PDB file of C-alpha atoms in Angstrom:
ATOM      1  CA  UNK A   1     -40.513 -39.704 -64.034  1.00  0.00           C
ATOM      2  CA  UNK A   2     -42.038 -40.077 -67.508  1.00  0.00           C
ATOM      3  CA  UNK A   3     -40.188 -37.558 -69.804  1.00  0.00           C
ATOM      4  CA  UNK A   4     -37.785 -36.097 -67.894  1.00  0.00           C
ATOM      5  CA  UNK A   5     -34.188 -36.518 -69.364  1.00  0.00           C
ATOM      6  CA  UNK A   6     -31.138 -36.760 -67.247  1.00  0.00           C
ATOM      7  CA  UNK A   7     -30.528 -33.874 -68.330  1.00  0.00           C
ATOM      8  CA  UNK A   8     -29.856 -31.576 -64.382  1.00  0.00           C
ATOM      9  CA  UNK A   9     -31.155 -28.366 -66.959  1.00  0.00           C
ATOM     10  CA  UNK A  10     -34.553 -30.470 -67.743  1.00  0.00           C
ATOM     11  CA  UNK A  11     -36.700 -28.183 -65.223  1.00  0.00           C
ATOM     12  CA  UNK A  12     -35.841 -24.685 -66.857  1.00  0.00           C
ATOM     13  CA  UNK A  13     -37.852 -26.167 -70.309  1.00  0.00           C
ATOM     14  CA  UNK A  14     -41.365 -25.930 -67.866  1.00  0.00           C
ATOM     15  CA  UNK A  15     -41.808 -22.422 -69.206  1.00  0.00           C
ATOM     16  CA  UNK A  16     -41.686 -23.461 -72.431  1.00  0.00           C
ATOM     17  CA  UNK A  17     -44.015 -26.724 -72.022  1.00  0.00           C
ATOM     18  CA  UNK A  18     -41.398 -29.035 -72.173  1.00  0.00           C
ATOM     19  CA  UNK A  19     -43.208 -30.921 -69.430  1.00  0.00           C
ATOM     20  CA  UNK A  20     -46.383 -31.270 -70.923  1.00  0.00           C
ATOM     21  CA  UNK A  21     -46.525 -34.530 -71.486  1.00  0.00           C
ATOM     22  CA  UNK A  22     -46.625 -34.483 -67.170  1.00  0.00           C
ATOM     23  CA  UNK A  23     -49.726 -32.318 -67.340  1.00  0.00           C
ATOM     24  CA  UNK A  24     -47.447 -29.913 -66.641  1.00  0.00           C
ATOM     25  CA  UNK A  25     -48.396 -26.133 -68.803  1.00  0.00           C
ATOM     26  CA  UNK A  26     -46.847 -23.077 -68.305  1.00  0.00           C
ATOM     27  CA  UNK A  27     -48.718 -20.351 -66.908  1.00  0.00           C
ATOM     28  CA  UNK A  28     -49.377 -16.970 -68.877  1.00  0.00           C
ATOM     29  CA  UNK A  29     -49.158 -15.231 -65.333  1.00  0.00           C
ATOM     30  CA  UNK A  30     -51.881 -13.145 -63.482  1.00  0.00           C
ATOM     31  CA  UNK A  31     -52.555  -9.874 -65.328  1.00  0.00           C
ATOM     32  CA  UNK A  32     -52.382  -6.922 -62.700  1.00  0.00           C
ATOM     33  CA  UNK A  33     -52.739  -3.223 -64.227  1.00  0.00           C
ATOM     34  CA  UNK A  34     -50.050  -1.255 -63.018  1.00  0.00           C
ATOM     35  CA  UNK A  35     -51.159   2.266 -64.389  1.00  0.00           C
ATOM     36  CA  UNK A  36     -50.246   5.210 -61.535  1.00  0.00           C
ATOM     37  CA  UNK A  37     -48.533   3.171 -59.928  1.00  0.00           C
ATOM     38  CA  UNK A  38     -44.692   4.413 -59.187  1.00  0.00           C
ATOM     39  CA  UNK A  39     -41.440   3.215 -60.765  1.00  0.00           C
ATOM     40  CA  UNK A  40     -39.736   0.882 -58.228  1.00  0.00           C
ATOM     41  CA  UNK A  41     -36.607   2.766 -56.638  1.00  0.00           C
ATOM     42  CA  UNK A  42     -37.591   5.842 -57.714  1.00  0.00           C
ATOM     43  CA  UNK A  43     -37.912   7.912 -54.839  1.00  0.00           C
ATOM     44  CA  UNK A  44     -39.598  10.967 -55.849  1.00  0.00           C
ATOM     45  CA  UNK A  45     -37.285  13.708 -54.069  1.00  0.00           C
ATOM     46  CA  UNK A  46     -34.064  13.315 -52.551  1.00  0.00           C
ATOM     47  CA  UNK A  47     -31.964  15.650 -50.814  1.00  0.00           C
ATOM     48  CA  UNK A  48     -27.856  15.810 -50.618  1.00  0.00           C
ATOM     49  CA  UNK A  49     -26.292  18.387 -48.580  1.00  0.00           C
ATOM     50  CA  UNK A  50     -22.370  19.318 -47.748  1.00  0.00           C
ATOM     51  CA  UNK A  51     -20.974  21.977 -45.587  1.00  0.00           C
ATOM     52  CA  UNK A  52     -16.953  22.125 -45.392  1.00  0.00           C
ATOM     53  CA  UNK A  53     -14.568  24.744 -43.613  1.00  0.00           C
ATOM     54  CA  UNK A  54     -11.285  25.006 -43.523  1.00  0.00           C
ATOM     55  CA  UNK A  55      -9.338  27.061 -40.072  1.00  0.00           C
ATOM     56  CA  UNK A  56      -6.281  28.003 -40.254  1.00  0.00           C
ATOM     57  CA  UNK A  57      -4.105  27.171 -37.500  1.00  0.00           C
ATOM     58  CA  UNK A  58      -0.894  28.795 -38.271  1.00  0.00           C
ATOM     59  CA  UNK A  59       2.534  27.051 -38.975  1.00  0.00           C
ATOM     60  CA  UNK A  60       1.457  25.388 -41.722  1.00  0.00           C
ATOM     61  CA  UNK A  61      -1.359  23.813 -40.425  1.00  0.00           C
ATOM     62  CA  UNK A  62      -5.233  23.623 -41.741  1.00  0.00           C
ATOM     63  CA  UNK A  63      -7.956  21.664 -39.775  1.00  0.00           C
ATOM     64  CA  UNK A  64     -11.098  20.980 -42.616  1.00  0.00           C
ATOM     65  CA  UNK A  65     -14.249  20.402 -40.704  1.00  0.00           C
ATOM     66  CA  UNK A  66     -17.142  18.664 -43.159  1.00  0.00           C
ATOM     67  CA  UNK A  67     -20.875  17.527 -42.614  1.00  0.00           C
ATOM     68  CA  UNK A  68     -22.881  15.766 -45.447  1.00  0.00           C
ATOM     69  CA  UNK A  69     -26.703  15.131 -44.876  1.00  0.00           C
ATOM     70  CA  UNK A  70     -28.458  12.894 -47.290  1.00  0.00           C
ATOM     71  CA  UNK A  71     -32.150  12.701 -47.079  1.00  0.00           C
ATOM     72  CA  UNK A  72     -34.008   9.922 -49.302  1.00  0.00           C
ATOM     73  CA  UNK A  73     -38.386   9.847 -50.140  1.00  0.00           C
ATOM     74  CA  UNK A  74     -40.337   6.908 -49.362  1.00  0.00           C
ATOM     75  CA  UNK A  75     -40.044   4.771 -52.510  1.00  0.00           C
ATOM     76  CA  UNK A  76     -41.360   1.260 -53.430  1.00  0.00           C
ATOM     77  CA  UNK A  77     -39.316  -1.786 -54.231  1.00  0.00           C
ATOM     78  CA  UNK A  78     -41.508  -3.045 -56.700  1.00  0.00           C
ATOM     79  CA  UNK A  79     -44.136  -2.341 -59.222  1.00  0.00           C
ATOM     80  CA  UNK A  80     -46.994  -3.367 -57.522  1.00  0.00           C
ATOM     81  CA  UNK A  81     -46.824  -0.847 -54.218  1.00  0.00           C
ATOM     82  CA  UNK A  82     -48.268  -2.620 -52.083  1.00  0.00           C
ATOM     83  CA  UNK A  83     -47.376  -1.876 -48.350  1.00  0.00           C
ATOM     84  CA  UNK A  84     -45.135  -4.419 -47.856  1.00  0.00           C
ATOM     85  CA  UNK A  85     -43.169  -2.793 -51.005  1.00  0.00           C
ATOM     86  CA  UNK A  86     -43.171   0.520 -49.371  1.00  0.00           C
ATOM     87  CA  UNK A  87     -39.409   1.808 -48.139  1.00  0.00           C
ATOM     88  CA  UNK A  88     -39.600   3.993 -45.586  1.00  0.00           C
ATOM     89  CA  UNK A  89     -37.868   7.847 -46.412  1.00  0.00           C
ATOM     90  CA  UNK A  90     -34.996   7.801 -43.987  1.00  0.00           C
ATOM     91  CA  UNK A  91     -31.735  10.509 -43.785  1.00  0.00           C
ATOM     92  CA  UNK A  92     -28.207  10.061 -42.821  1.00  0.00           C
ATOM     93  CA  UNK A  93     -25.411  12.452 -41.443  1.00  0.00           C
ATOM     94  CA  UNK A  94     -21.888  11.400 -41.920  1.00  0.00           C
ATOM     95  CA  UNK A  95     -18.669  14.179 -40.489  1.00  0.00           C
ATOM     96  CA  UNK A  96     -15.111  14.307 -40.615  1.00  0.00           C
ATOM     97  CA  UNK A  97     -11.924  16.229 -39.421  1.00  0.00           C
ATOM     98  CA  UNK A  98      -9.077  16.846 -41.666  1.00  0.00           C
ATOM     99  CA  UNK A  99      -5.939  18.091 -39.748  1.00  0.00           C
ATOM    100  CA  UNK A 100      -3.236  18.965 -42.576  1.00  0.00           C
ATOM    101  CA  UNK A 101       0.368  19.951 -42.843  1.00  0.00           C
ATOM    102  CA  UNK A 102       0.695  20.530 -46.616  1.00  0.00           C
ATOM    103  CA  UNK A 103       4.350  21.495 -45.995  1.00  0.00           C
ATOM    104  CA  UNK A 104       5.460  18.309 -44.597  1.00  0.00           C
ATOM    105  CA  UNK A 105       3.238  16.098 -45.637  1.00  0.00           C
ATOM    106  CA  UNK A 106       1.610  14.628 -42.776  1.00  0.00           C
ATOM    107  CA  UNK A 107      -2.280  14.868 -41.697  1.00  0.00           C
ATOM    108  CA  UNK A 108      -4.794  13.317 -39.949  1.00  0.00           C
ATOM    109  CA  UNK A 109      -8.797  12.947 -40.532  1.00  0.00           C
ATOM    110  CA  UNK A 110     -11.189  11.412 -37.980  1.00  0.00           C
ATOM    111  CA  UNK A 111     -14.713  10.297 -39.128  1.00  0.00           C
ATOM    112  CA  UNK A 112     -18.384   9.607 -37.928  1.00  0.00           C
ATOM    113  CA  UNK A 113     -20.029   7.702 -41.412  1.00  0.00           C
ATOM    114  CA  UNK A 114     -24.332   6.727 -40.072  1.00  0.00           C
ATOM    115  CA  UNK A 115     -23.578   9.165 -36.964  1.00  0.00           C
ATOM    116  CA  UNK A 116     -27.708   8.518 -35.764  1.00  0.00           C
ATOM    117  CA  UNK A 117     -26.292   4.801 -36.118  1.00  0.00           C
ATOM    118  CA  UNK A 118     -29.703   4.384 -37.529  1.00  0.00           C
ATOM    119  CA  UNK A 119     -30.812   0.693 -39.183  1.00  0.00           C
ATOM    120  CA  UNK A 120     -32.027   2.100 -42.347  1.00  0.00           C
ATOM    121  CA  UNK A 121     -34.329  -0.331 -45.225  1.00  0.00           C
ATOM    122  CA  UNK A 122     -32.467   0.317 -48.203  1.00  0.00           C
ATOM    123  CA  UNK A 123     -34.456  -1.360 -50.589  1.00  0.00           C
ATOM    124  CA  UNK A 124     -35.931  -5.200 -50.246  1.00  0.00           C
ATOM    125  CA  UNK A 125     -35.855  -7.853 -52.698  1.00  0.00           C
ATOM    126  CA  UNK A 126     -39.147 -10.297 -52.832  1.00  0.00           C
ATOM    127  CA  UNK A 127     -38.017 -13.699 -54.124  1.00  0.00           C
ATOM    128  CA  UNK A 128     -40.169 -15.784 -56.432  1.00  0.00           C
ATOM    129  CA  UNK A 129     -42.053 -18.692 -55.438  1.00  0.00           C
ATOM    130  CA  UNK A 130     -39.721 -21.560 -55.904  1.00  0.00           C
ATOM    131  CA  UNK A 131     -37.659 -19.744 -53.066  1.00  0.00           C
ATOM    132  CA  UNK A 132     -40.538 -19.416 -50.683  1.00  0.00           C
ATOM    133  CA  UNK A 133     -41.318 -15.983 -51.763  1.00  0.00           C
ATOM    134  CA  UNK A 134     -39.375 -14.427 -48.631  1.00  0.00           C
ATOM    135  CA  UNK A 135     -37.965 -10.720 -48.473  1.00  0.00           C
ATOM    136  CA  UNK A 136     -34.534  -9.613 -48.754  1.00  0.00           C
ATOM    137  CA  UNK A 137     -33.869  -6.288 -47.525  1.00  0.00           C
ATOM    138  CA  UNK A 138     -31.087  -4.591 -47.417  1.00  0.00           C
ATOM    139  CA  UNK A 139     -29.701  -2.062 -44.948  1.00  0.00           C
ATOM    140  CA  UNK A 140     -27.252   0.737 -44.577  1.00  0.00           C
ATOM    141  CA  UNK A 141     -24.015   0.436 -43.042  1.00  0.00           C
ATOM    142  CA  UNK A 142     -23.862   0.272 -38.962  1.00  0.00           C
ATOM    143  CA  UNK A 143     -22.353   3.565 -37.567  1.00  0.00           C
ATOM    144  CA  UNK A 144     -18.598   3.966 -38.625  1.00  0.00           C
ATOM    145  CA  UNK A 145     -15.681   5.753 -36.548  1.00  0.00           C
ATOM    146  CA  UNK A 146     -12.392   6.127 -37.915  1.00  0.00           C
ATOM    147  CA  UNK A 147      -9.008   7.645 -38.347  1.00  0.00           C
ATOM    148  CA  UNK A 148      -6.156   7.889 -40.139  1.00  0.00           C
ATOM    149  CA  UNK A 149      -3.190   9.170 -40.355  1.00  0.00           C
ATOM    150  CA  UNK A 150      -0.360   9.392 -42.650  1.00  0.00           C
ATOM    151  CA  UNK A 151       2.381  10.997 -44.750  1.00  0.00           C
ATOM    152  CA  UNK A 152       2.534  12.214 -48.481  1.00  0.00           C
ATOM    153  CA  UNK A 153       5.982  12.026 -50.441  1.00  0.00           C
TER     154      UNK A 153
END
């Protein structure tokens, strides 16, 4: 093609009119007023909650029983919010078990992380046209169960 260089880079000069001479012109965009709308990721409340207690069992031994509840607004993933940028307001509960033995060192926690096991939008990413304008989103981790168990020296 007329005017275009070897040069692999050549294409990211089109905003800049390098390609002109194509009938190529770069485009000052389409104005869009963007006054009330809201900040993108900016939820406007969220809610974080913990609740821990700690039995004593006798012979050195503790068992720690925690919840934490997270609760998260609808929000908008980008500054136009428009429905398709609307996320959703969604919660989460996550618990664990702490069995300890400070004395010798040993314990043992089991854990529930996403216990509603719920597939959460996150937040979503709209790619630009050159991409084929399609939608990211992103989602919480799948429900987690775990243990462990060790020793401290």
């Amino acid at each position: 093609m007329p005017g275009v260089t070897g040069n692999p880079t050549a294409i990211l000069g089109v905003c800049s009119g390098a390609f002109a001479g194509l009938g190529i012109t770069p485009s000052g965009g389409v104005p869009v007023k963007l006054s009330g709308k809201e900040l993108p990721n900016s939820p406007k409340m969220t809610l974080a909650f913990g609740a821990e207690y700690t039995f004593e069992l006798g012979g050195d031994w503790e068992l720690t029983a925690r919840a934490d509840y997270y609760w998260q607004d609808e929000m908008y993933s980008r500054i136009y919010n428009t429905i398709s940028d609307r996320i959703d307001a969604y919660s989460n509960i996550n618990l664990t078990l702490i069995l300890n033995n400070f004395e010798n060192g040993v314990f043992a926690e089991a854990f529930v992380k996403n216990l509603a096991d719920d597939d959460i939008i996150t937040d979503a990413y709209l790619t630009d046209d050159s991409s084929g304008l399609f939608t990211n989103v992103f989602l919480n981790e799948p429900r987690l169960i775990g243990v462990t168990i060790g020793k401290r020296w």
